[in-house]
mmCIF file of C-alpha atoms in Angstrom:
data_model
loop_
_atom_site.group_PDB
_atom_site.id
_atom_site.type_symbol
_atom_site.label_atom_id
_atom_site.label_comp_id
_atom_site.label_asym_id
_atom_site.label_seq_id
_atom_site.Cartn_x
_atom_site.Cartn_y
_atom_site.Cartn_z
ATOM 1 C CA MET A 19 -23.319 -2.246 -36.182
ATOM 2 C CA SER A 20 -21.097 0.429 -34.791
ATOM 3 C CA THR A 21 -20.053 0.331 -31.135
ATOM 4 C CA ILE A 22 -20.760 3.353 -29.021
ATOM 5 C CA LYS A 23 -17.944 3.986 -26.532
ATOM 6 C CA GLN A 24 -18.836 5.432 -23.176
ATOM 7 C CA PHE A 25 -16.429 7.907 -21.676
ATOM 8 C CA TYR A 26 -16.085 8.484 -17.989
ATOM 9 C CA SER A 27 -14.596 11.299 -15.911
ATOM 10 C CA LYS A 28 -11.451 10.577 -13.908
ATOM 11 C CA GLU A 29 -13.522 10.473 -10.720
ATOM 12 C CA GLU A 30 -15.943 7.940 -12.203
ATOM 13 C CA LEU A 31 -13.036 5.762 -13.424
ATOM 14 C CA GLN A 32 -11.463 5.863 -9.972
ATOM 15 C CA GLU A 33 -14.769 4.801 -8.408
ATOM 16 C CA GLN A 34 -15.078 1.900 -10.839
ATOM 17 C CA ALA A 35 -11.463 0.841 -10.291
ATOM 18 C CA ALA A 36 -11.915 1.015 -6.506
ATOM 19 C CA LEU A 37 -15.021 -1.153 -6.845
ATOM 20 C CA TRP A 38 -13.045 -3.750 -8.815
ATOM 21 C CA ILE A 39 -10.297 -3.726 -6.158
ATOM 22 C CA SER A 40 -12.866 -4.326 -3.403
ATOM 23 C CA ARG A 41 -14.387 -7.180 -5.426
ATOM 24 C CA ILE A 42 -10.958 -8.731 -5.923
ATOM 25 C CA ASP A 43 -10.421 -8.425 -2.182
ATOM 26 C CA ARG A 44 -13.439 -10.567 -1.336
ATOM 27 C CA GLY A 45 -12.867 -12.924 -4.281
ATOM 28 C CA LEU A 46 -13.984 -12.928 -7.940
ATOM 29 C CA SER A 47 -16.226 -15.424 -9.624
ATOM 30 C CA GLU A 48 -15.392 -16.743 -13.097
ATOM 31 C CA ALA A 49 -17.987 -14.384 -14.546
ATOM 32 C CA GLU A 50 -16.471 -11.423 -12.706
ATOM 33 C CA ILE A 51 -12.983 -12.340 -13.941
ATOM 34 C CA ALA A 52 -14.312 -12.249 -17.500
ATOM 35 C CA SER A 53 -16.057 -8.901 -16.799
ATOM 36 C CA LEU A 54 -12.871 -7.450 -15.395
ATOM 37 C CA SER A 55 -10.926 -8.565 -18.423
ATOM 38 C CA LYS A 56 -13.468 -6.921 -20.700
ATOM 39 C CA TRP A 57 -13.503 -3.712 -18.630
ATOM 40 C CA VAL A 58 -9.685 -3.439 -18.683
ATOM 41 C CA SER A 59 -9.524 -4.096 -22.437
ATOM 42 C CA GLU A 60 -11.961 -1.300 -23.247
ATOM 43 C CA SER A 61 -9.523 1.505 -22.576
ATOM 44 C CA LYS A 62 -6.000 2.216 -21.423
ATOM 45 C CA ALA A 63 -7.581 4.712 -19.041
ATOM 46 C CA HIS A 64 -9.351 1.789 -17.347
ATOM 47 C CA GLN A 65 -6.093 -0.100 -17.046
ATOM 48 C CA ASP A 66 -4.314 2.977 -15.618
ATOM 49 C CA ALA A 67 -7.099 3.633 -13.128
ATOM 50 C CA LEU A 68 -6.992 0.039 -11.887
ATOM 51 C CA PHE A 69 -3.216 0.181 -11.634
ATOM 52 C CA GLU A 70 -3.434 3.412 -9.626
ATOM 53 C CA MET A 71 -5.952 1.951 -7.192
ATOM 54 C CA ALA A 72 -3.838 -1.161 -6.799
ATOM 55 C CA SER A 73 -0.803 0.988 -5.980
ATOM 56 C CA TYR A 74 -2.650 2.348 -2.930
ATOM 57 C CA TRP A 75 -3.317 -1.127 -1.613
ATOM 58 C CA ASP A 76 -1.034 -1.656 1.406
ATOM 59 C CA ASP A 77 -1.972 -5.229 2.404
ATOM 60 C CA LEU A 78 0.771 -7.169 0.685
ATOM 61 C CA SER A 79 -0.391 -10.559 1.938
ATOM 62 C CA VAL A 80 -3.803 -9.999 0.336
ATOM 63 C CA LEU A 81 -2.185 -8.660 -2.850
ATOM 64 C CA ASN A 82 -0.028 -11.772 -3.094
ATOM 65 C CA GLU A 83 -3.132 -13.971 -2.773
ATOM 66 C CA LEU A 84 -5.106 -11.917 -5.321
ATOM 67 C CA SER A 85 -2.355 -11.983 -7.906
ATOM 68 C CA VAL A 86 -2.966 -15.694 -8.472
ATOM 69 C CA LEU A 87 -6.649 -15.194 -9.271
ATOM 70 C CA PHE A 88 -5.745 -15.235 -12.939
ATOM 71 C CA PRO A 89 -4.200 -18.681 -13.540
ATOM 72 C CA LEU A 90 -3.173 -19.724 -17.027
ATOM 73 C CA GLU A 91 -6.284 -21.859 -17.387
ATOM 74 C CA THR A 92 -8.551 -18.815 -17.322
ATOM 75 C CA ALA A 93 -6.518 -17.132 -20.040
ATOM 76 C CA LYS A 94 -6.440 -19.933 -22.599
ATOM 77 C CA ASN A 95 -9.338 -18.512 -24.600
ATOM 78 C CA LYS A 96 -8.384 -14.894 -24.186
ATOM 79 C CA SER A 97 -6.529 -13.007 -26.856
ATOM 80 C CA LYS A 98 -2.933 -12.062 -26.163
ATOM 81 C CA TRP A 99 -3.939 -8.430 -26.007
ATOM 82 C CA GLN A 100 -6.605 -9.007 -23.368
ATOM 83 C CA TYR A 101 -4.312 -11.068 -21.195
ATOM 84 C CA ALA A 102 -1.545 -8.529 -21.532
ATOM 85 C CA ALA A 103 -3.985 -5.875 -20.297
ATOM 86 C CA ILE A 104 -4.801 -7.994 -17.239
ATOM 87 C CA ALA A 105 -1.127 -8.693 -16.580
ATOM 88 C CA ALA A 106 -0.186 -5.033 -16.944
ATOM 89 C CA SER A 107 -2.923 -3.889 -14.583
ATOM 90 C CA PHE A 108 -1.670 -6.306 -12.009
ATOM 91 C CA LEU A 109 2.014 -5.602 -12.490
ATOM 92 C CA LEU A 110 2.306 -4.081 -9.028
ATOM 93 C CA LEU A 111 0.436 -6.965 -7.418
ATOM 94 C CA SER A 112 2.640 -9.497 -9.132
ATOM 95 C CA PHE A 113 5.856 -7.669 -8.269
ATOM 96 C CA VAL A 114 5.225 -7.266 -4.551
ATOM 97 C CA GLY A 115 3.897 -10.801 -4.354
ATOM 98 C CA GLY A 116 7.151 -12.264 -5.676
ATOM 99 C CA ASN A 117 5.819 -13.010 -9.161
ATOM 100 C CA TRP A 118 7.484 -12.528 -12.523
ATOM 101 C CA LEU A 119 5.877 -11.310 -15.727
ATOM 102 C CA LEU A 120 7.111 -13.668 -18.465
ATOM 103 C CA GLY A 121 6.101 -13.617 -22.097
ATOM 104 C CA GLY A 122 2.698 -12.034 -21.420
ATOM 105 C CA GLN A 123 1.863 -14.598 -18.750
ATOM 106 C CA ILE A 124 1.916 -14.423 -14.982
ATOM 107 C CA SER A 125 4.230 -17.006 -13.414
ATOM 108 C CA GLN A 126 4.564 -17.285 -9.637
ATOM 109 C CA HIS A 127 7.460 -18.926 -7.855
ATOM 110 C CA ILE A 128 5.807 -21.437 -5.517
ATOM 111 C CA TRP A 129 7.605 -22.701 -2.465
ATOM 112 C CA GLY A 130 6.397 -26.265 -2.665
ATOM 113 C CA GLU A 131 6.481 -29.630 -0.961
ATOM 114 C CA GLY A 132 9.897 -31.007 -0.245
ATOM 115 C CA GLU A 133 11.606 -27.633 -0.572
ATOM 116 C CA ALA A 134 13.730 -26.040 2.107
ATOM 117 C CA TYR A 135 14.844 -22.433 2.243
ATOM 118 C CA THR A 136 17.116 -20.646 4.700
ATOM 119 C CA GLN A 137 18.347 -17.094 4.761
ATOM 120 C CA ARG A 138 19.719 -14.544 7.221
ATOM 121 C CA LEU A 139 18.194 -11.087 6.858
ATOM 122 C CA GLU A 140 20.057 -8.121 8.329
ATOM 123 C CA SER A 141 19.557 -4.370 8.556
ATOM 124 C CA PRO A 142 22.500 -2.140 9.656
ATOM 125 C CA VAL A 143 22.318 0.624 12.274
ATOM 126 C CA GLY A 144 20.394 3.619 10.940
ATOM 127 C CA LYS A 145 18.741 1.766 8.036
ATOM 128 C CA GLN A 146 15.377 0.106 7.323
ATOM 129 C CA THR A 147 15.673 -2.775 4.871
ATOM 130 C CA SER A 148 12.971 -4.748 3.022
ATOM 131 C CA PHE A 149 13.133 -8.330 1.769
ATOM 132 C CA SER A 150 10.908 -10.588 -0.342
ATOM 133 C CA LEU A 151 10.738 -14.282 0.595
ATOM 134 C CA PRO A 152 10.050 -17.014 -2.004
ATOM 135 C CA ASP A 153 6.450 -17.517 -0.889
ATOM 136 C CA GLY A 154 5.635 -13.843 -1.409
ATOM 137 C CA THR A 155 5.975 -12.809 2.221
ATOM 138 C CA GLN A 156 7.470 -9.317 2.705
ATOM 139 C CA VAL A 157 9.783 -8.564 5.634
ATOM 140 C CA GLN A 158 10.804 -5.035 6.621
ATOM 141 C CA LEU A 159 13.576 -4.725 9.204
ATOM 142 C CA ASN A 160 14.087 -1.760 11.441
ATOM 143 C CA THR A 161 17.534 -0.475 12.377
ATOM 144 C CA ASN A 162 20.104 -2.942 13.688
ATOM 145 C CA SER A 163 17.801 -5.957 13.262
ATOM 146 C CA VAL A 164 18.396 -9.582 12.300
ATOM 147 C CA VAL A 165 15.921 -12.259 11.215
ATOM 148 C CA GLU A 166 16.797 -15.843 10.389
ATOM 149 C CA VAL A 167 14.514 -17.650 7.916
ATOM 150 C CA ASP A 168 14.060 -21.403 8.012
ATOM 151 C CA TYR A 169 11.391 -22.791 5.668
ATOM 152 C CA SER A 170 10.820 -26.556 5.608
ATOM 153 C CA SER A 171 8.416 -28.551 3.458
ATOM 154 C CA ASN A 172 5.561 -28.021 5.923
ATOM 155 C CA TYR A 173 6.336 -24.950 7.982
ATOM 156 C CA ARG A 174 7.567 -21.405 7.652
ATOM 157 C CA GLN A 175 9.607 -20.520 10.703
ATOM 158 C CA LEU A 176 11.594 -17.317 11.331
ATOM 159 C CA THR A 177 13.609 -16.108 14.287
ATOM 160 C CA LEU A 178 13.843 -12.454 15.269
ATOM 161 C CA VAL A 179 17.370 -12.526 16.628
ATOM 162 C CA THR A 180 17.439 -8.882 17.535
ATOM 163 C CA GLY A 181 15.642 -5.608 16.775
ATOM 164 C CA GLU A 182 12.242 -5.065 15.173
ATOM 165 C CA ALA A 183 10.488 -6.287 12.058
ATOM 166 C CA LYS A 184 7.261 -6.019 10.116
ATOM 167 C CA PHE A 185 5.976 -9.256 8.566
ATOM 168 C CA ASP A 186 3.486 -9.134 5.684
ATOM 169 C CA VAL A 187 2.615 -12.790 5.420
ATOM 170 C CA ALA A 188 1.554 -14.585 2.255
ATOM 171 C CA LYS A 189 -1.442 -16.712 3.133
ATOM 172 C CA ASP A 190 -0.974 -20.460 3.110
ATOM 173 C CA ARG A 191 -3.092 -22.416 5.585
ATOM 174 C CA SER A 192 -1.162 -25.615 5.002
ATOM 175 C CA LYS A 193 2.145 -23.966 6.010
ATOM 176 C CA PRO A 194 1.769 -21.813 9.158
ATOM 177 C CA PHE A 195 4.083 -18.818 9.487
ATOM 178 C CA THR A 196 5.749 -18.539 12.880
ATOM 179 C CA VAL A 197 8.163 -15.906 14.200
ATOM 180 C CA THR A 198 10.015 -16.786 17.388
ATOM 181 C CA ALA A 199 11.576 -14.153 19.621
ATOM 182 C CA GLY A 200 13.161 -15.262 22.868
ATOM 183 C CA GLU A 201 10.714 -17.634 24.513
ATOM 184 C CA GLN A 202 7.703 -16.391 22.527
ATOM 185 C CA ALA A 203 6.252 -17.524 19.260
ATOM 186 C CA PHE A 204 3.945 -15.511 16.954
ATOM 187 C CA THR A 205 1.967 -17.493 14.365
ATOM 188 C CA ALA A 206 -0.119 -16.169 11.504
ATOM 189 C CA LEU A 207 -1.628 -17.471 8.240
ATOM 190 C CA GLY A 208 -2.076 -14.338 6.170
ATOM 191 C CA THR A 209 -1.461 -11.334 8.309
ATOM 192 C CA VAL A 210 0.491 -8.064 8.737
ATOM 193 C CA PHE A 211 2.143 -7.697 12.110
ATOM 194 C CA ASN A 212 5.058 -5.987 13.841
ATOM 195 C CA VAL A 213 7.316 -7.537 16.478
ATOM 196 C CA GLN A 214 9.774 -5.479 18.551
ATOM 197 C CA LYS A 215 12.251 -7.483 20.638
ATOM 198 C CA ASN A 216 13.669 -5.405 23.439
ATOM 199 C CA ASP A 217 15.500 -8.326 25.080
ATOM 200 C CA GLU A 218 15.064 -12.070 25.539
ATOM 201 C CA GLN A 219 12.088 -11.579 27.868
ATOM 202 C CA ASP A 220 10.496 -8.267 26.789
ATOM 203 C CA MET A 221 8.822 -7.589 23.410
ATOM 204 C CA GLU A 222 5.819 -6.028 21.780
ATOM 205 C CA LEU A 223 3.390 -7.245 19.097
ATOM 206 C CA VAL A 224 1.211 -4.938 16.997
ATOM 207 C CA VAL A 225 -1.237 -6.485 14.488
ATOM 208 C CA THR A 226 -2.265 -4.198 11.632
ATOM 209 C CA HIS A 227 -4.236 -6.818 9.694
ATOM 210 C CA GLY A 228 -5.520 -10.297 10.481
ATOM 211 C CA LYS A 229 -4.831 -12.405 13.598
ATOM 212 C CA VAL A 230 -1.696 -13.588 15.347
ATOM 213 C CA LEU A 231 -1.514 -16.435 17.864
ATOM 214 C CA VAL A 232 0.964 -15.794 20.683
ATOM 215 C CA THR A 233 2.340 -18.948 22.351
ATOM 216 C CA SER A 234 5.459 -20.055 24.164
ATOM 217 C CA VAL A 235 8.161 -21.623 22.043
ATOM 218 C CA ASP A 236 7.714 -24.983 23.786
ATOM 219 C CA LYS A 237 4.514 -25.469 21.742
ATOM 220 C CA SER A 238 5.437 -27.571 18.725
ATOM 221 C CA LEU A 239 4.678 -26.263 15.267
ATOM 222 C CA GLU A 240 2.429 -29.329 14.767
ATOM 223 C CA GLN A 241 0.375 -28.369 17.857
ATOM 224 C CA ILE A 242 0.026 -24.842 16.616
ATOM 225 C CA LYS A 243 -0.909 -25.993 13.102
ATOM 226 C CA GLU A 244 -3.656 -28.289 14.418
ATOM 227 C CA SER A 245 -5.010 -25.635 16.781
ATOM 228 C CA LEU A 246 -5.402 -23.105 13.992
ATOM 229 C CA ASN A 247 -8.222 -25.253 12.606
ATOM 230 C CA ASP A 248 -10.139 -24.824 15.862
ATOM 231 C CA ILE A 249 -10.202 -21.045 16.163
ATOM 232 C CA ALA A 250 -14.031 -21.013 16.222
ATOM 233 C CA GLU A 251 -13.963 -23.507 19.104
ATOM 234 C CA LYS A 252 -11.691 -21.309 21.187
ATOM 235 C CA SER A 253 -9.270 -24.142 21.877
ATOM 236 C CA LEU A 254 -6.156 -22.161 21.033
ATOM 237 C CA PRO A 255 -3.030 -22.874 23.064
ATOM 238 C CA GLY A 256 -2.246 -19.200 23.501
ATOM 239 C CA LEU A 257 -3.385 -15.587 23.128
ATOM 240 C CA LEU A 258 -5.104 -14.427 19.923
ATOM 241 C CA VAL A 259 -4.342 -10.820 18.897
ATOM 242 C CA SER A 260 -6.397 -9.220 16.130
ATOM 243 C CA THR A 261 -6.380 -6.226 13.769
ATOM 244 C CA GLY A 262 -5.672 -2.947 15.560
ATOM 245 C CA GLU A 263 -4.511 -4.646 18.747
ATOM 246 C CA LYS A 264 -1.249 -4.651 20.675
ATOM 247 C CA VAL A 265 0.168 -6.848 23.390
ATOM 248 C CA VAL A 266 3.249 -6.140 25.519
ATOM 249 C CA ILE A 267 5.211 -9.086 26.852
ATOM 250 C CA ALA A 268 7.223 -8.436 29.995
ATOM 251 C CA LYS A 269 9.432 -11.069 31.539
ATOM 252 C CA ASN A 270 7.801 -13.596 29.184
ATOM 253 C CA ILE A 271 4.306 -12.799 30.521
ATOM 254 C CA SER A 272 1.736 -11.445 28.113
ATOM 255 C CA LEU A 273 -0.069 -8.400 29.506
ATOM 256 C CA ALA A 274 -3.642 -7.519 28.596
ATOM 257 C CA VAL A 275 -4.384 -7.072 24.882
ATOM 258 C CA GLU A 276 -4.830 -3.362 24.100
ATOM 259 C CA THR A 277 -6.913 -1.927 21.288
ATOM 260 C CA LEU A 278 -4.856 0.882 19.732
ATOM 261 C CA PRO A 279 -6.313 4.200 18.567
ATOM 262 C CA LEU A 280 -5.164 5.043 15.056
ATOM 263 C CA GLU A 281 -2.810 7.777 16.340
ATOM 264 C CA GLN A 282 -1.096 5.346 18.717
ATOM 265 C CA MET A 283 -0.655 2.748 16.008
ATOM 266 C CA GLN A 284 0.848 5.343 13.688
ATOM 267 C CA ARG A 285 3.241 6.319 16.452
ATOM 268 C CA ASP A 286 4.266 2.734 17.217
ATOM 269 C CA LEU A 287 4.853 1.941 13.565
ATOM 270 C CA ALA A 288 6.307 5.285 12.432
ATOM 271 C CA TRP A 289 9.694 3.636 11.919
ATOM 272 C CA GLN A 290 8.276 1.931 8.824
ATOM 273 C CA GLN A 291 8.253 5.391 7.222
ATOM 274 C CA GLY A 292 11.682 6.272 8.645
ATOM 275 C CA MET A 293 10.213 8.520 11.325
ATOM 276 C CA LEU A 294 10.018 8.726 15.126
ATOM 277 C CA ILE A 295 7.075 10.383 16.849
ATOM 278 C CA PHE A 296 7.335 11.823 20.337
ATOM 279 C CA GLU A 297 4.401 12.944 22.440
ATOM 280 C CA GLY A 298 5.852 14.432 25.581
ATOM 281 C CA GLU A 299 8.406 11.749 26.472
ATOM 282 C CA PRO A 300 11.345 12.763 28.704
ATOM 283 C CA LEU A 301 14.438 13.773 26.752
ATOM 284 C CA SER A 302 16.369 10.840 28.234
ATOM 285 C CA GLN A 303 13.855 8.341 26.801
ATOM 286 C CA ALA A 304 13.750 10.122 23.434
ATOM 287 C CA LEU A 305 17.527 10.014 23.198
ATOM 288 C CA ASP A 306 17.457 6.260 23.865
ATOM 289 C CA ASP A 307 15.096 5.850 20.877
ATOM 290 C CA VAL A 308 17.257 8.077 18.683
ATOM 291 C CA SER A 309 20.368 6.094 19.616
ATOM 292 C CA ARG A 310 18.902 3.001 17.992
ATOM 293 C CA TYR A 311 19.281 4.669 14.608
ATOM 294 C CA THR A 312 22.861 5.895 14.865
ATOM 295 C CA SER A 313 26.271 4.832 16.065
ATOM 296 C CA VAL A 314 26.542 7.825 18.378
ATOM 297 C CA LYS A 315 25.530 7.727 22.034
ATOM 298 C CA PHE A 316 24.246 10.532 24.247
ATOM 299 C CA GLU A 317 25.218 11.496 27.753
ATOM 300 C CA ILE A 318 23.160 14.060 29.647
ATOM 301 C CA VAL A 319 25.643 15.946 31.849
ATOM 302 C CA ASP A 320 23.096 18.096 33.695
ATOM 303 C CA PRO A 321 20.483 15.803 35.372
ATOM 304 C CA GLU A 322 17.674 18.344 35.111
ATOM 305 C CA LEU A 323 17.760 18.023 31.319
ATOM 306 C CA SER A 324 16.643 14.412 31.518
ATOM 307 C CA GLU A 325 13.043 15.369 32.230
ATOM 308 C CA LEU A 326 12.633 17.894 29.414
ATOM 309 C CA LYS A 327 9.568 16.956 27.389
ATOM 310 C CA VAL A 328 9.938 16.132 23.700
ATOM 311 C CA ALA A 329 7.097 16.247 21.157
ATOM 312 C CA GLY A 330 6.810 16.128 17.372
ATOM 313 C CA TYR A 331 8.109 14.251 14.368
ATOM 314 C CA PHE A 332 11.757 13.316 14.040
ATOM 315 C CA LYS A 333 13.513 11.765 11.064
ATOM 316 C CA ALA A 334 15.254 8.625 12.309
ATOM 317 C CA GLY A 335 18.981 9.137 12.375
ATOM 318 C CA ASP A 336 18.873 12.934 11.959
ATOM 319 C CA VAL A 337 21.160 13.704 14.914
ATOM 320 C CA ASP A 338 22.141 17.106 13.570
ATOM 321 C CA GLY A 339 18.509 18.165 13.410
ATOM 322 C CA LEU A 340 17.921 17.048 16.986
ATOM 323 C CA LEU A 341 21.018 18.898 18.262
ATOM 324 C CA ALA A 342 19.984 22.079 16.413
ATOM 325 C CA SER A 343 16.528 21.903 18.041
ATOM 326 C CA LEU A 344 18.028 21.365 21.483
ATOM 327 C CA SER A 345 20.266 24.349 20.982
ATOM 328 C CA SER A 346 17.620 26.728 19.662
ATOM 329 C CA ASN A 347 14.856 25.726 22.095
ATOM 330 C CA PHE A 348 16.771 25.123 25.303
ATOM 331 C CA ASN A 349 20.250 26.582 24.884
ATOM 332 C CA ILE A 350 21.659 23.073 25.234
ATOM 333 C CA VAL A 351 25.181 22.773 23.963
ATOM 334 C CA HIS A 352 26.859 19.562 22.913
ATOM 335 C CA VAL A 353 30.391 18.243 22.726
ATOM 336 C CA LYS A 354 31.287 15.079 20.841
ATOM 337 C CA ASP A 355 34.275 13.136 22.074
ATOM 338 C CA SER A 356 36.594 10.660 20.380
ATOM 339 C CA ASP A 357 34.456 7.715 21.518
ATOM 340 C CA ASN A 358 31.466 8.973 19.479
ATOM 341 C CA ILE A 359 29.609 10.088 22.582
ATOM 342 C CA ILE A 360 27.703 13.382 22.548
ATOM 343 C CA HIS A 361 27.660 15.151 25.915
ATOM 344 C CA LEU A 362 24.707 17.498 26.495
ATOM 345 C CA THR A 363 24.964 20.474 28.856
ATOM 346 C CA ALA A 364 22.620 23.387 29.697
ATOM 347 C CA SER A 365 24.263 26.690 28.887
ATOM 348 C CA GLY A 366 21.530 28.960 30.263
ATOM 349 C CA ASN A 367 18.120 28.985 31.931
ATOM 350 C CA THR A 368 16.170 25.846 31.175
ATOM 351 C CA ASN A 369 12.450 25.450 31.757
ATOM 352 C CA PRO A 370 11.780 21.735 32.366
ATOM 353 C CA THR A 371 8.031 22.220 31.818
ATOM 354 C CA LYS A 372 8.489 23.422 28.244
ATOM 355 C CA LYS A 373 8.186 20.945 25.420
ATOM 356 C CA LEU A 374 10.828 20.620 22.731
ATOM 357 C CA THR A 375 8.944 20.476 19.452
ATOM 358 C CA ILE A 376 10.695 18.776 16.546
ATOM 359 C CA GLN A 377 9.345 19.009 12.987
#
């Protein structure tokens, strides 16, 4: 009997691939794993569509978890070609999750019992740097940031020494993931969150996926680990911050949790795309933000310039672009001295109510 192949349009394939990704997200049954293997093996176009959908997936902690849904046991009765198709379609998932593709089989480095791991992660001024940890967690550091990693056999503990970092946490309920900054501790199981440390007492937390427990560092990791099992009973020893929420900590006191509009979240996390977004901030404040991404410093010579309003998108570290905009919009001239300080002076009439728009 001949087999009739069914051909789909690109849009139909994308819909099917997106459906498979959503199924993988909520968890596949054994029957669904077999069905997915069959669907991928039917056509290279199916494989490509699935790979494309996977490449849009930005939740690395979920991807890392999903990449292990195809253990070797489920592949024992599959042909090499079928398993290769599965492996190829999940190449991106395996790569970002810290896996290696070896001999047509997926092999994951597991940080296991009795293992210890330490590392110091650093990002220089003006750079954003990404790192992969052995459990599959992804860390992205903002400019001039340092994180110290200390994994034991039972806990995953990191210290944000200075700066700002995004943590895309590989899920492992038996080994809580805690980031300490000053006197605060941020604990997650499988979550994406951002911590900005302004000083030892002031910091900000933004959660883009999942939940993060905010406690003081005097809570032991064992206390935190035990409390995570009682989330439903609301017996947590701290503040729980969820997807789309932000909390500002001032002088080691957590302020009210704020639900962020999408635009505000994009603004707060724009550094992850190498951008700064201003929405009417005074020039003095904008220059402070810009200074984080470069070795140069700014001095506003004429006080009235401090309150000029700045709006728009700015590429982090693009000092020349900023100076050109200041000159063309406000006739502001600059002089750079031998100490790497740029002095800003008004050379003509300046309207403090006008906004400087940067694109």
